[in-house]
Coordinates of C-alpha atoms in Angstrom, one line a residue:
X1417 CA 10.8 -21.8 26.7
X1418 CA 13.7 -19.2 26.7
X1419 CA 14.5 -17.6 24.0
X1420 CA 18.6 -17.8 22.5
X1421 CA 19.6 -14.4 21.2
X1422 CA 22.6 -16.8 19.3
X1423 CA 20.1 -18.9 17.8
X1424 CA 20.5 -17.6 13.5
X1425 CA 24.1 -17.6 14.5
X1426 CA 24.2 -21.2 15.7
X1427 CA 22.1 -22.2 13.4
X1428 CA 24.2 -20.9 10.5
X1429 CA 27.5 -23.1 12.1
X1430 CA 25.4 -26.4 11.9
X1431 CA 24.7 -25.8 8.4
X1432 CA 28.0 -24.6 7.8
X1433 CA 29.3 -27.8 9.3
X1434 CA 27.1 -29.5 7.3
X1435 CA 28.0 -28.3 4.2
X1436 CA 31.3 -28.7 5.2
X1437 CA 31.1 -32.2 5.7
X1438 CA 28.9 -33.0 3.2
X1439 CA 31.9 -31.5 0.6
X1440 CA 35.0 -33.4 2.4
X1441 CA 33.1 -37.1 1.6
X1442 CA 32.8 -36.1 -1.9
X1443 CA 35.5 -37.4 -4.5
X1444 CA 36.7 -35.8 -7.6
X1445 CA 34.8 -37.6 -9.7
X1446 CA 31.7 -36.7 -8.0
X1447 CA 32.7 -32.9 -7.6
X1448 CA 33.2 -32.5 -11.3
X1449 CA 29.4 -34.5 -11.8
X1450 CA 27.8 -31.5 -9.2
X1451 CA 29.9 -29.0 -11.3
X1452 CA 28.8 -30.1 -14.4
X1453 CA 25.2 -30.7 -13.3
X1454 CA 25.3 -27.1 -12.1
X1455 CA 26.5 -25.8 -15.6
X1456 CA 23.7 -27.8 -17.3
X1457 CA 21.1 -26.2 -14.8
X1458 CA 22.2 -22.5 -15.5
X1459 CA 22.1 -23.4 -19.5
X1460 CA 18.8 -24.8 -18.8
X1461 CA 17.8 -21.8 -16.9
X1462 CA 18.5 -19.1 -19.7
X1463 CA 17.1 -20.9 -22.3
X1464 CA 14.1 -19.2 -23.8
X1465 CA 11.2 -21.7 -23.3
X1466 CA 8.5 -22.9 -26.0
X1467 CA 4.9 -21.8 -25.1
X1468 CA 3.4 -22.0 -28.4
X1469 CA 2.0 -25.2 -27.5
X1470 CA 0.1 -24.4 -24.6
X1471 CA -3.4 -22.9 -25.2
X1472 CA -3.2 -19.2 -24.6
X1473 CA -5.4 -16.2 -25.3
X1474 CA -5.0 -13.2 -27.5
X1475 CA -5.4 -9.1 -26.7
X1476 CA -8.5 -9.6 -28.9
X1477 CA -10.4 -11.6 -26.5
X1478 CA -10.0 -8.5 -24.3
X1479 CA -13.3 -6.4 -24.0
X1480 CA -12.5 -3.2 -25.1
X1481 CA -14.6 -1.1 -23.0
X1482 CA -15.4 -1.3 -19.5
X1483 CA -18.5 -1.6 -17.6
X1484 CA -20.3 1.1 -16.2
X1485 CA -20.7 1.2 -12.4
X1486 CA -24.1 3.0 -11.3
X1487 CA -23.3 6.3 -8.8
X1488 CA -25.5 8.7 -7.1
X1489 CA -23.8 11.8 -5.1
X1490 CA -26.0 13.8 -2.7
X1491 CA -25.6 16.3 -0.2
X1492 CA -26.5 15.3 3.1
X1493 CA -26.6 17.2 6.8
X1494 CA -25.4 19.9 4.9
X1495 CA -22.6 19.7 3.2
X1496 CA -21.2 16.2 3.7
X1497 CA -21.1 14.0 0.2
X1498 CA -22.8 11.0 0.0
X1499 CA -22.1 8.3 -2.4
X1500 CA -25.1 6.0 -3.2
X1501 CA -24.3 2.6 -5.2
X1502 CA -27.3 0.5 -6.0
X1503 CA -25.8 -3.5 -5.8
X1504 CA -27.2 -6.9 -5.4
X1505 CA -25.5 -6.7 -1.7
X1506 CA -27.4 -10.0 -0.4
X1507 CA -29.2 -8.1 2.7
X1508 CA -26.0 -6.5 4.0
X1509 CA -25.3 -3.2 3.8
X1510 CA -22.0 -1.1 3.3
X1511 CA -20.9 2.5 4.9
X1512 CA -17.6 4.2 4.4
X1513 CA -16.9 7.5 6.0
X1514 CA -13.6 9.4 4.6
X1515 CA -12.5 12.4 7.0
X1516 CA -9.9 14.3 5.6
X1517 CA -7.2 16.0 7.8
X1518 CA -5.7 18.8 5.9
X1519 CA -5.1 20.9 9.2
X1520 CA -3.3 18.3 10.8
X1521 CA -0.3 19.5 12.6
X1522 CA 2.9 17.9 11.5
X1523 CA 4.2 16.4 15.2
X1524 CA 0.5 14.2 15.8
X1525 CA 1.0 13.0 12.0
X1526 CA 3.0 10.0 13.4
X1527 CA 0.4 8.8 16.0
X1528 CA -2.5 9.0 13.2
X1529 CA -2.0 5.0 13.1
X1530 CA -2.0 4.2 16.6
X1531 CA -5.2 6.4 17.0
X1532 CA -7.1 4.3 14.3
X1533 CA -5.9 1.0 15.9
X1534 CA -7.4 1.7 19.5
X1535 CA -10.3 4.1 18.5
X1536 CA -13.0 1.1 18.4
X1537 CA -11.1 -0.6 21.6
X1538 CA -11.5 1.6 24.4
X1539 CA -14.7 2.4 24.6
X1540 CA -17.8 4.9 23.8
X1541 CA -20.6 6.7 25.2
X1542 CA -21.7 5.0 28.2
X1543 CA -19.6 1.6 27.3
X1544 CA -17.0 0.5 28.3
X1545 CA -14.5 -1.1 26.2
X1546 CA -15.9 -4.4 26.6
X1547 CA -19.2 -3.8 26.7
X1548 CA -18.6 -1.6 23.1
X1549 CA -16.5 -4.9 21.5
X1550 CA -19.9 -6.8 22.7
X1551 CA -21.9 -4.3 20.7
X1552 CA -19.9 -4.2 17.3
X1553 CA -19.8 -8.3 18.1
X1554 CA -23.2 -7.9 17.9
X1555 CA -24.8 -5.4 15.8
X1556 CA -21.9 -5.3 12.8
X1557 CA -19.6 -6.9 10.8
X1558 CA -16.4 -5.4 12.6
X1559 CA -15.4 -1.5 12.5
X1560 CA -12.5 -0.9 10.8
X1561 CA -10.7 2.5 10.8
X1562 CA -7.5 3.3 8.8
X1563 CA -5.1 5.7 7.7
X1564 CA -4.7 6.3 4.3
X1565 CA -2.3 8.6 2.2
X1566 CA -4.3 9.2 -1.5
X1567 CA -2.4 10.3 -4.7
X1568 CA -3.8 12.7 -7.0
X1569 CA -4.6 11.0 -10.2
X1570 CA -2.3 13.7 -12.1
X1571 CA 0.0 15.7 -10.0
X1572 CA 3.2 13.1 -8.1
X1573 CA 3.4 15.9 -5.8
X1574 CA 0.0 16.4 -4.7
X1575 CA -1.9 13.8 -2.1
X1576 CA -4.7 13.5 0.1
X1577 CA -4.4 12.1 4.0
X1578 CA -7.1 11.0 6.3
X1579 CA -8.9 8.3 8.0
X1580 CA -11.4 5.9 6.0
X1581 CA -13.5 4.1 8.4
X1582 CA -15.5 1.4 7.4
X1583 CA -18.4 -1.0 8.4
X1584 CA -21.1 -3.3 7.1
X1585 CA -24.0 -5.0 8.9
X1586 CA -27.3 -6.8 7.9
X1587 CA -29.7 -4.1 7.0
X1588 CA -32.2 -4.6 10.3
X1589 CA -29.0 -3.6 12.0
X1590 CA -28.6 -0.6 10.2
X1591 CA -29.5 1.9 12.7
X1592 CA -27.5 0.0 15.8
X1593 CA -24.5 -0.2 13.7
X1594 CA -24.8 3.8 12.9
X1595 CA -25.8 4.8 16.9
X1596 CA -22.6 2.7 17.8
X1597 CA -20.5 5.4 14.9
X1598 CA -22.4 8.2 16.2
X1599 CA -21.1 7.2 20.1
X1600 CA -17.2 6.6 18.6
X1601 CA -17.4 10.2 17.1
X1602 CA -19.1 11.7 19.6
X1603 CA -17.7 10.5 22.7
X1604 CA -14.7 8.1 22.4
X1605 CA -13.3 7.2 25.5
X1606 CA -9.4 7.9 26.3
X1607 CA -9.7 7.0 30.2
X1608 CA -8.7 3.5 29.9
X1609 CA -4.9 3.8 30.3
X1610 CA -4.4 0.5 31.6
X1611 CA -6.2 -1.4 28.7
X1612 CA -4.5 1.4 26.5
X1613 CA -1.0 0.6 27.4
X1614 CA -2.0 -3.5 26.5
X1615 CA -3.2 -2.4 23.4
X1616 CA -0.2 -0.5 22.8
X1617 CA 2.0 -3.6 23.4
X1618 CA -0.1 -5.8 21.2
X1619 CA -0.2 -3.3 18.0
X1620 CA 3.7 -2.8 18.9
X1621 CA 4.5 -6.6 18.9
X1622 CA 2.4 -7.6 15.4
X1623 CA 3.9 -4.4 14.1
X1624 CA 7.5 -6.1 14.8
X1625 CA 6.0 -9.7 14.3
X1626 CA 4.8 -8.7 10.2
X1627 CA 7.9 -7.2 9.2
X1628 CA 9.9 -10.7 7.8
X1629 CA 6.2 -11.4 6.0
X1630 CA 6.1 -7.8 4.3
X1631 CA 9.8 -6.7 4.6
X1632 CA 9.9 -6.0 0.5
X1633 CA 7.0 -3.7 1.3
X1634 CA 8.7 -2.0 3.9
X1635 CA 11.5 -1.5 1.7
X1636 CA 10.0 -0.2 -1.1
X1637 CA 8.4 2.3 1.3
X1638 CA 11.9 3.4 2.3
X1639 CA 12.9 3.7 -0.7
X1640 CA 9.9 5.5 -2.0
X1641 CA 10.0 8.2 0.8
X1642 CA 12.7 10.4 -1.0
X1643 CA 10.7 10.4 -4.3
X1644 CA 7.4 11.9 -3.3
X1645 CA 5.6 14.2 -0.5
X1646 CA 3.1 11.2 -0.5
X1647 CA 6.1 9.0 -0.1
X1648 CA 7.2 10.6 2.9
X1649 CA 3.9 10.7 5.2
X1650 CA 3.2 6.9 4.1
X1651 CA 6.6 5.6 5.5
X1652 CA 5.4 7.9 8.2
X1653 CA 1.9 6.4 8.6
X1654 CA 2.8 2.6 7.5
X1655 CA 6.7 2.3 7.3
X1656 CA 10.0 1.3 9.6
X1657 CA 9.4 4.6 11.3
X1658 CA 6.3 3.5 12.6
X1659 CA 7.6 0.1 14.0
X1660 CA 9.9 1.9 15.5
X1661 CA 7.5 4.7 17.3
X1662 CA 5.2 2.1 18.4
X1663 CA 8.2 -0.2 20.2
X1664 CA 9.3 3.1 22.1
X1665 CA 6.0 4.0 23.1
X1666 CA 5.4 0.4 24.4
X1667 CA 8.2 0.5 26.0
X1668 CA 7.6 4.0 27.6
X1669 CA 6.8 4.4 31.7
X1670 CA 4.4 6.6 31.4
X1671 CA 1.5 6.8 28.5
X1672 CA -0.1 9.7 29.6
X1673 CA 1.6 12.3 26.7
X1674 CA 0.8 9.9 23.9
X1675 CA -2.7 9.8 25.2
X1676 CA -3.3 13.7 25.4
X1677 CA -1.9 13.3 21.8
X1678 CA -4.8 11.0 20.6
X1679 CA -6.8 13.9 22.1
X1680 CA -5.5 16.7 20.3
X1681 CA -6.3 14.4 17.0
X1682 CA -9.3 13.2 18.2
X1683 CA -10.2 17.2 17.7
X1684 CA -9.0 17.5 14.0
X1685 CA -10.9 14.9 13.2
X1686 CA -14.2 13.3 14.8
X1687 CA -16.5 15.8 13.1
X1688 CA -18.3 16.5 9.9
X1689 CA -16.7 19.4 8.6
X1690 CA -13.9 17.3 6.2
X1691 CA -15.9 14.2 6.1
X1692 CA -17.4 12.3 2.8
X1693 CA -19.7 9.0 2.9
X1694 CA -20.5 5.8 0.3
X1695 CA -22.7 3.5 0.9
X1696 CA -23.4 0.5 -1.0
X1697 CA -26.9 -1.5 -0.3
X1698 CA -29.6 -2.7 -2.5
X1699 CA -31.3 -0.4 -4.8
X1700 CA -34.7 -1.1 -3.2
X1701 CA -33.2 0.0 0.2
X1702 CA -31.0 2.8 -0.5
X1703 CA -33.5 6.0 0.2
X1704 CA -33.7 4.5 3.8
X1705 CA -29.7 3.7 4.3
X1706 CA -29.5 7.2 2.9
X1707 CA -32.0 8.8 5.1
X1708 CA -30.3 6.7 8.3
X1709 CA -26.8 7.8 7.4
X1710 CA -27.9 11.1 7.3
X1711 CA -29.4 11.4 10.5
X1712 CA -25.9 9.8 11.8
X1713 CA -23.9 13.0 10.2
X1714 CA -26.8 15.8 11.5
X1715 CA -25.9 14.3 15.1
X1716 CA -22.1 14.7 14.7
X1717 CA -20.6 18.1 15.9
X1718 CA -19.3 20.5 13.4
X1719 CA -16.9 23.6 14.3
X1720 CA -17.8 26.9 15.4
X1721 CA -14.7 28.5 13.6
X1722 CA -12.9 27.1 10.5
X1723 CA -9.5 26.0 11.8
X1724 CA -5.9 27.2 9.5
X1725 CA -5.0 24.1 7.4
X1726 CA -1.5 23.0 8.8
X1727 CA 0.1 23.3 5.2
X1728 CA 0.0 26.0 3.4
X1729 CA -0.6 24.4 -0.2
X1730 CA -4.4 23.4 0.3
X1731 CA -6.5 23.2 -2.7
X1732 CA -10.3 22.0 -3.1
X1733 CA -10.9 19.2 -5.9
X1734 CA -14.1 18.4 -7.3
X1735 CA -14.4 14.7 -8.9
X1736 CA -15.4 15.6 -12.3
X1737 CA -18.6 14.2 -13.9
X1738 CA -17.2 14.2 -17.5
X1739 CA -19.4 13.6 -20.8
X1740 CA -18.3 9.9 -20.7
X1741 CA -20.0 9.7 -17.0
X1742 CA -23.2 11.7 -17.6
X1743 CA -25.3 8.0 -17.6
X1744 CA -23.4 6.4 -14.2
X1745 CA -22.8 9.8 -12.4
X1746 CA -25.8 11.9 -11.3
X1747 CA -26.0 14.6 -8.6
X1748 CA -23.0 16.8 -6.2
X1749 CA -19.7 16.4 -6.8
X1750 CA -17.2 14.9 -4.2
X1751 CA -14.7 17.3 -3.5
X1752 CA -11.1 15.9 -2.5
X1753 CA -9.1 18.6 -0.4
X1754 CA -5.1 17.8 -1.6
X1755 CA -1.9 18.7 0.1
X1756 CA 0.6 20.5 -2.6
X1757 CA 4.3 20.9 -2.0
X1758 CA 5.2 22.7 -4.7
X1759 CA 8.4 23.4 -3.1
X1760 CA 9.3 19.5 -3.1
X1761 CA 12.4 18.4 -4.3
X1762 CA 12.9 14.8 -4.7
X1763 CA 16.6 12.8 -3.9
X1764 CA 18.1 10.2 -4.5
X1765 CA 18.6 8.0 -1.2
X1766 CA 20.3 4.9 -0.1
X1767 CA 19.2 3.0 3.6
X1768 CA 20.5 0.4 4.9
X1769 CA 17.9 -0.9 7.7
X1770 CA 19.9 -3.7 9.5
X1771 CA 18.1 -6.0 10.9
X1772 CA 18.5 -9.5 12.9
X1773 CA 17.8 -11.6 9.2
X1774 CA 18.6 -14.6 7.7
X1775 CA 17.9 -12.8 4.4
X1776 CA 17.4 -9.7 2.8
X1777 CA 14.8 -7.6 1.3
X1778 CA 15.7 -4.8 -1.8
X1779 CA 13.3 -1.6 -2.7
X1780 CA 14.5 -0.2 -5.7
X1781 CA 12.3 3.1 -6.5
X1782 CA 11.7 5.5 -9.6
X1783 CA 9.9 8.4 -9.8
X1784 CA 7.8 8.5 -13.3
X1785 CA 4.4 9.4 -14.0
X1786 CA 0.9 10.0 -12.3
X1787 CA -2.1 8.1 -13.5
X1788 CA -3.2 9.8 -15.8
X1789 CA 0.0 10.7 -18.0
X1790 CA -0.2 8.4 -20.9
X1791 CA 3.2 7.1 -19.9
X1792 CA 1.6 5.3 -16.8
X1793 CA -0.1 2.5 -19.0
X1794 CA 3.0 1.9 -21.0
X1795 CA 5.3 1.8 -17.7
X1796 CA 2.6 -0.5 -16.2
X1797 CA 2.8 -3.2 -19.2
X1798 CA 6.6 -2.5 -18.8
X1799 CA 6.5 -3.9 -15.2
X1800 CA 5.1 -6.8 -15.7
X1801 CA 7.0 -7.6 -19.2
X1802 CA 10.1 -7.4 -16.9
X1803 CA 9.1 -9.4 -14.0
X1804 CA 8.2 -12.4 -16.2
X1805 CA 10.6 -12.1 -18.9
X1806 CA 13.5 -10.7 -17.5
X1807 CA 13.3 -10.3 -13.3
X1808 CA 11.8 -13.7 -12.3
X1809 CA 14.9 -15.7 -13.7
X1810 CA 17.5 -13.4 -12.9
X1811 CA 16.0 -12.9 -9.2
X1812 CA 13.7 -16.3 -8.1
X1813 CA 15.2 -19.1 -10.1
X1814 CA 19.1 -18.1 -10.6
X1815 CA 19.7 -15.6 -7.2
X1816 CA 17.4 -18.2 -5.0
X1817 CA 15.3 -15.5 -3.2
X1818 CA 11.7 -16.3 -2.6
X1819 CA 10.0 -13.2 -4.9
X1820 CA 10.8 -10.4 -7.2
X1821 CA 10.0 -8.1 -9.9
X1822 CA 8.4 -4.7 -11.1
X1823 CA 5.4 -3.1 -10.6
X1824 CA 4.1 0.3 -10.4
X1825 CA 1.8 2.0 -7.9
X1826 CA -1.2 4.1 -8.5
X1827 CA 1.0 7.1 -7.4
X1828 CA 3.2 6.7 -10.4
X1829 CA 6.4 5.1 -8.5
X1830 CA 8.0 2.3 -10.4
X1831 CA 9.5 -0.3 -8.0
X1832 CA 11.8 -2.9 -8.1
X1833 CA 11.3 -5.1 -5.3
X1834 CA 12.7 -8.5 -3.7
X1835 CA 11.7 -11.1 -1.2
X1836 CA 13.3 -13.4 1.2
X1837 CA 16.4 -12.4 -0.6
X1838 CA 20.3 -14.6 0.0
X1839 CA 21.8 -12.3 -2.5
X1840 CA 21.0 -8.6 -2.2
X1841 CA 24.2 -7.5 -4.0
X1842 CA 23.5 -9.5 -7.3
X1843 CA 20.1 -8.6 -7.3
X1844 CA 20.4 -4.8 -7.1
X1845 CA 22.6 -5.7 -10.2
X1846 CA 19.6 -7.1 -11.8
X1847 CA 17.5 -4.5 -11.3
X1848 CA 20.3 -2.2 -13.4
X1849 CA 20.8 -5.2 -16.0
X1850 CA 16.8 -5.2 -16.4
X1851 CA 16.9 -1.3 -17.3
X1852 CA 19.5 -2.4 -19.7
X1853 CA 17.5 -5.1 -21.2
X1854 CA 14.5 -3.6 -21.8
X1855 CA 15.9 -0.4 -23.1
X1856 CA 17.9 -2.2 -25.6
X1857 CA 14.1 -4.4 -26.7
X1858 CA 15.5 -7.9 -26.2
X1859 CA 12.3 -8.8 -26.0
X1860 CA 9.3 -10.1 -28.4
X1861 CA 5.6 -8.4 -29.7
X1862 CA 4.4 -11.8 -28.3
X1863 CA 6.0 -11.2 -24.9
X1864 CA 4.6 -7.5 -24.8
X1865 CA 0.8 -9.1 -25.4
X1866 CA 1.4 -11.7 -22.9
X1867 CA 2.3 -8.5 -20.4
X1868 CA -0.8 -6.6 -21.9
X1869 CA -3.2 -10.0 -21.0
X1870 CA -1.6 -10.0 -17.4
X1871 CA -2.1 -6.9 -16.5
X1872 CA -5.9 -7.0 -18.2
X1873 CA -6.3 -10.0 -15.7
X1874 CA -5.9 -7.8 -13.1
X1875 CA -7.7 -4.3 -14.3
X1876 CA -10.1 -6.7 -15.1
X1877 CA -10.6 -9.1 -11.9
X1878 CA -14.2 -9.4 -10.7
X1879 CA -14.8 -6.2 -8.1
X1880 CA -16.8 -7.1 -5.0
X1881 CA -20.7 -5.6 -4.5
X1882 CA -19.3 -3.9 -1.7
X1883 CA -15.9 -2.3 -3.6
X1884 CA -18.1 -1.1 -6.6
X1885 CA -17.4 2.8 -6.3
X1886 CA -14.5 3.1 -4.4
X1887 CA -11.9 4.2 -6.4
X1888 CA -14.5 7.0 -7.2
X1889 CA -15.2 7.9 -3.9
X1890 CA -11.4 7.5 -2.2
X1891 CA -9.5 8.6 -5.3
X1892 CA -11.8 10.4 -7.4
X1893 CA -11.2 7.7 -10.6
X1894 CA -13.9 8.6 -13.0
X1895 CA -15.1 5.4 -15.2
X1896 CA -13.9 7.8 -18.3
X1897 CA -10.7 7.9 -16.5
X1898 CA -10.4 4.5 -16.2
X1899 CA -11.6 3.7 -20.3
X1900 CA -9.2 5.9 -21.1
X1901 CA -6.0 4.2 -19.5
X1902 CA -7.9 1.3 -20.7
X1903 CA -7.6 2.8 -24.6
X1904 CA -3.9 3.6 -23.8
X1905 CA -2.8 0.1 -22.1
X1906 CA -4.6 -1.5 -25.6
X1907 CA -1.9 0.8 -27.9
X1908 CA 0.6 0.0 -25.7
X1909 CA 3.7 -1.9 -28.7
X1910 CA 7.2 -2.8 -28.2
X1911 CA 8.5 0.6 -29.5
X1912 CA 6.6 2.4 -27.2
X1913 CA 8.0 0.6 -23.8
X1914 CA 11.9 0.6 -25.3
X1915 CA 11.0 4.8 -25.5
X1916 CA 9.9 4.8 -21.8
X1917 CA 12.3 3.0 -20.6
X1918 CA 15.0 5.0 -21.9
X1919 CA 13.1 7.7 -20.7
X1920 CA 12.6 6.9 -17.1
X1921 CA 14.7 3.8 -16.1
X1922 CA 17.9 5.2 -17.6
X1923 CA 20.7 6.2 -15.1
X1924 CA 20.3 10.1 -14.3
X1925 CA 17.2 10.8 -16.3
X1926 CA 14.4 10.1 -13.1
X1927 CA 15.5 10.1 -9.7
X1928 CA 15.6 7.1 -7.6
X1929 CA 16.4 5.3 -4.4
X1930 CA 17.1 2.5 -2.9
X1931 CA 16.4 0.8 0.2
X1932 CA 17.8 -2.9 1.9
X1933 CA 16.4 -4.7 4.8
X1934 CA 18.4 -7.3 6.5
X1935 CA 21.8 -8.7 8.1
X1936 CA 25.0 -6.5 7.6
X1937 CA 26.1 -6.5 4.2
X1938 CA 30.2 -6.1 2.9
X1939 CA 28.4 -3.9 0.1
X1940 CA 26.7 -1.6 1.6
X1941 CA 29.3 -1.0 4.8
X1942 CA 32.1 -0.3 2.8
X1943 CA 30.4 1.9 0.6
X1944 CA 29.7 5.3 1.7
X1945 CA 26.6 6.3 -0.4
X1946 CA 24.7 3.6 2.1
X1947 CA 23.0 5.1 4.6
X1948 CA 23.2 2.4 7.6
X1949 CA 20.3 2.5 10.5

C-alpha cells in the first residue's frame, strides 16, 4: 500500500461530483418536494417534544446524603502518608504512589510524559527490558505511571503536578509486585537507546493516531490554557504541544539529549521525600499490605539536602479531617504541596490549529469558579440543562456534527465543546446563542430537575472497590466536601442558574477563549483575532 497525500481532496471531488449529479437529474417538482421536506424537518426539529408520557423519576427519589467511604491515614518510613481503605477487593490488592514535583525545573516540564510512558519499558535492576515486561506480565496487573495536573478544590489559580503511579496484583503477589517498584525507583535503566528511540516512535505515532478520536479534548485544552496556571502545564503535559514535542523528538538523529533529560527528572522524582501512598485491599489483609508497602518506601533513597522548589509560590496543604469526617477519617493528614501564581493573569485567546481534517473540532472555555464556591454546583446543573435542552439541537441534530455541549471540570472551567464538527462557524454562534438562552430562562422548573437527575446519575454512579478514596487521596475531597456540593446541587432552581449565567457566561464579565481544530476556515483567516498554527 502507498499512501495518497491527495486522498480527502479527491475524495471530496467524487462526492462533489456526486452531489452534483445527483441535483442536475432532479426536476422542479422534485426540488420543491426536497425543499419542502427540508422545511418540515427543521419545524420538526424545534418543536419542544412531549415527555410526560414516558416514566421518569423525580429529585425526590434522590438520596439526600451520601455514603461514607471508610479511610485510615498513617505515617509510614517516616514521613510518607499512607492511605488505608478497607474494601471487599476479591483477593486483589491496590497501590497508588503520588510523588509530587514542586521543584521541577520549568524546561524538563515538557518531557514529564514521555518519562512516564517509557519508565516501566526499559528496564530495572538487573533486567533488562524484556526480562522486566516478563516480570510485571507475571507478578502484576500492569504498572501504570502518569502525569497528572491537580486543582485545588478552592483557589483556580493554585494546582498540584506530579506522577501517580499505579498497580494492583493478587495479594500472594504482593511482595513481587512491590520488589519490581522498589527496582523502577531505585535503578531504572536509561542505557537502552535503541529500544528507547522505538518507543519514542510508537508513543509519537498513537499520540498523532488519537488526535481525530479526542480532537474536542484537545481543543478544549487549547482553549483552556489562557484561563488557568493549571491550564497552561496540562496543554503542556497532555495537549497539541505535546504531539508536537514527541513527533520532533521521533524524528530527531540523535536521542542522547532527551535521554540525559529523563535523567535529570529521574532525580526530582524517584524518591520518598514528595511521595504519598493508598492502598486499597481487604480489611482482613490491610496491616500486612501496610507493613509490605512500608518496607517498599524504607528501601527508597531520600535526599541528603532539601532541594529549592522551582516556583517560588509553594505552600503545604493538609486534607482536613472536618467534624462531618471524624467517623470515616482516622489518623495523619495528607498534605498536598500546591503551586500558586499569584501573579497570574488570565487572557482571552483565539487558535486556530490547522490540521489535514475533514471536520472540525470547537473548545469554547470560561473561567468561573473552583469546587467549592457555591456557584460550581449551580454552573454544573447549568451545563447539562444546556447541552440537552438547548446545545444538542442546535449542534448534533440541526449543524450535523457528531457531539456537543457543556460541561464543567473539577477545576472550575466551563467548556463548550464540539465533535466531528462540518460547521465550526455556526456552532461557535451557538455557543453565544446558548449564553443568550439561558440568561434570558427560556427554559422550564421541569427541565432544571431533569438536569439535576442527570447530573445525580453521574455524582452518583457506582465507584469501583479499587477507586473508593481516591478523590481523597489525589485531590484532597473530603466526604463533607462532597455532602456539601451535594446540599448545594439539591437547592440548585431556575432563578439561581439565570443569575449565574449572567454572571459568568455574559460577554466581558469572565474571561474566555477559544480554540478550533481542523481544515482552513474563511472565518478564522480573514479574521485577525485568530491566532493560525
Amino acid at each position: 500500500m502507498r499512501p495518497d497525500d491527495q486522498y480527502s481532496e479527491k475524495q471530496m471531488q467524487l462526492e462533489t461530483e456526486k452531489l452534483r449529479q445527483k441535483v442536475s437529474s432532479l426536476s422542479s417538482e422534485d426540488k420543491r418536494q426536497v425543499y419542502e421536506k427540508g422545511l418540515q424537518l427543521q419545524t420538526q426539529q424545534s418543536e419542544a417534544q412531549d415527555a410526560s408520557c414516558l416514566p421518569a423519576l423525580k429529585v425526590s427519589d434522590i438520596e439526600p446524603s451520601m455514603p461514607c467511604t471508610e479511610l485510615a491515614v498513617a505515617l509510614a518510613a517516616g514521613n510518607v502518608a499512607l492511605q488505608s481503605c478497607g474494601q471487599p477487593t476479591n483477593g486483589v490488592t491496590y497501590v497508588r504512589a503520588f510523588c509530587s514535583l514542586p521543584a521541577l525545573p520549568a524546561a524538563l516540564r515538557p518531557y514529564v510524559p514521555l518519562f512516564c510512558s517509557v519508565l516501566t519499558k526499559l528496564g530495572c535492576g538487573i533486567l533488562d527490558y524484556r526480562q522486566q515486561a516478563q516480570q510485571i506480565e507475571l507478578k502484576t496487573g500492569g504498572i501504570a505511571v502518569t502525569p497528572q495536573v491537580l486543582p485545588d478544590s478552592s483557589h483556580l489559580d493554585t494546582y498540584e503536578q506530579g506522577v501517580l503511579f499505579s498497580s494492583f496484583c493478587l495479594e500472594r503477589n504482593l511482595q513481587d509486585m512491590m520488589h519490581l517498584w522498589g527496582e523502577i525507583f531505585n535503578s531504572p535503566r536509561f542505557e537502552e537507546e535503541q529500544h528507547f528511540r522505538v518507543l519514542v516512535k510508537m508513543a509519537a505515532q498513537e499520540l498523532a493516531n488519537g488526535v481525530p478520536d479526542s480532537g474536542h479534548l484537545y481543543a478544549s485544552i487549547r482553549a483552556n490554557k489562557t484561563l488557568t496556571p493549571a491550564g497552561d502545564l496540562q496543554e503542556t503535559f497532555s495537549g497539541m504541544e505535546q504531539v508536537r514535542l514527541m513527533k520532533s523528538i521521533a524524528e530527531m538523529a540523535d536521542v542522547k539529549p532527551v535521554l540525559s533529560q529523563l535523567l535529570l527528572i529521574k532525580d526530582h522524582m524517584l524518591d520518598r521525600e514528595n511521595m504519598r501512598c493508598a492502598v486499597n485491599a481487604a480489611p482482613g489483609q490491610l496491616s500486612w499490605v501496610q507493613q509490605v508497602v512500608g518496607d517498599f518506601l524504607a528501601g527508597l533513597g531520600q535526599r541528603t539536602r532539601e532541594r529549592k522548589p522551582e516556583h517560588p509560590h509553594v505552600v503545604e496543604k493538609p486534607v482536613p479531617n472536618g467534624p462531618g469526617d471524624s467517623a470515616c477519617l482516622s489518623g495523619s493528614h495528607i498534605t498536598r504541596k500546591l503551586i500558586t501564581a499569584p501573579t497570574f493573569k488570565p487572557y482571552p485567546m483565539k487558535t486556530h490549529l490547522v490540521l489535514p481534517f475533514p471536520v472540525s473540532y470547537v473548545g469554547d472555555c470560561v473561567r468561573t469558579a473552583p469546587y467549592t464556591h457555591p456557584d460550581h454546583a449551580s454552573l454544573r446543573i447549568l451545563a447539562r440543562l444546556m447541552t440537552a435542552k438547548f446545545l444538542h439541537t442546535q449542534i448534533r441534530e440541526k449543524g450535523g456534527a457528531y457531539g456537543g455541549g457543556a460541561k464543567l471540570s473539577h477545576s472550575g472551567v466551563f467548556t463548550f465543546y464540539s465533535y466531528r464538527d462540518p460547521r465550526p462557524a455556526e456552532t461557535l454562534q451557538a455557543f453565544a446563542e446558548a449564553a443568550d438562552w439561558a440568561q434570558a430562562g427560556r427554559f422550564s422548573q421541569q427541565d432544571v430537575d431533569e438536569a439535576k437527575l442527570a447530573v445525580f446519575s453521574v455524582v452518583d454512579a457506582p465507584v469501583a472497590p479499587s477507586d473508593k478514596g481516591l478523590d481523597h487521596f489525589l485531590y484532597g475531597l473530603t466526604d463533607e466536601m462532597g455532602q456539601a456540593q451535594r446540599e448545594q446541587l439539591f437547592a440548585v432552581h431556575r432563578g439561581v442558574l439565570i443569575d449565574v449565567a449572567h454572571r459568568y457566561l455574559s460577554d466581558g464579565r469572565s474571561a474566555h477563549s477559544l480554540a478550533l481544530l481542523g481544515p482552513e476556515n474563511a472565518r478564522t483567516t480573514s479574521d485577525p483575532s485568530w491566532v493560525i498554527q
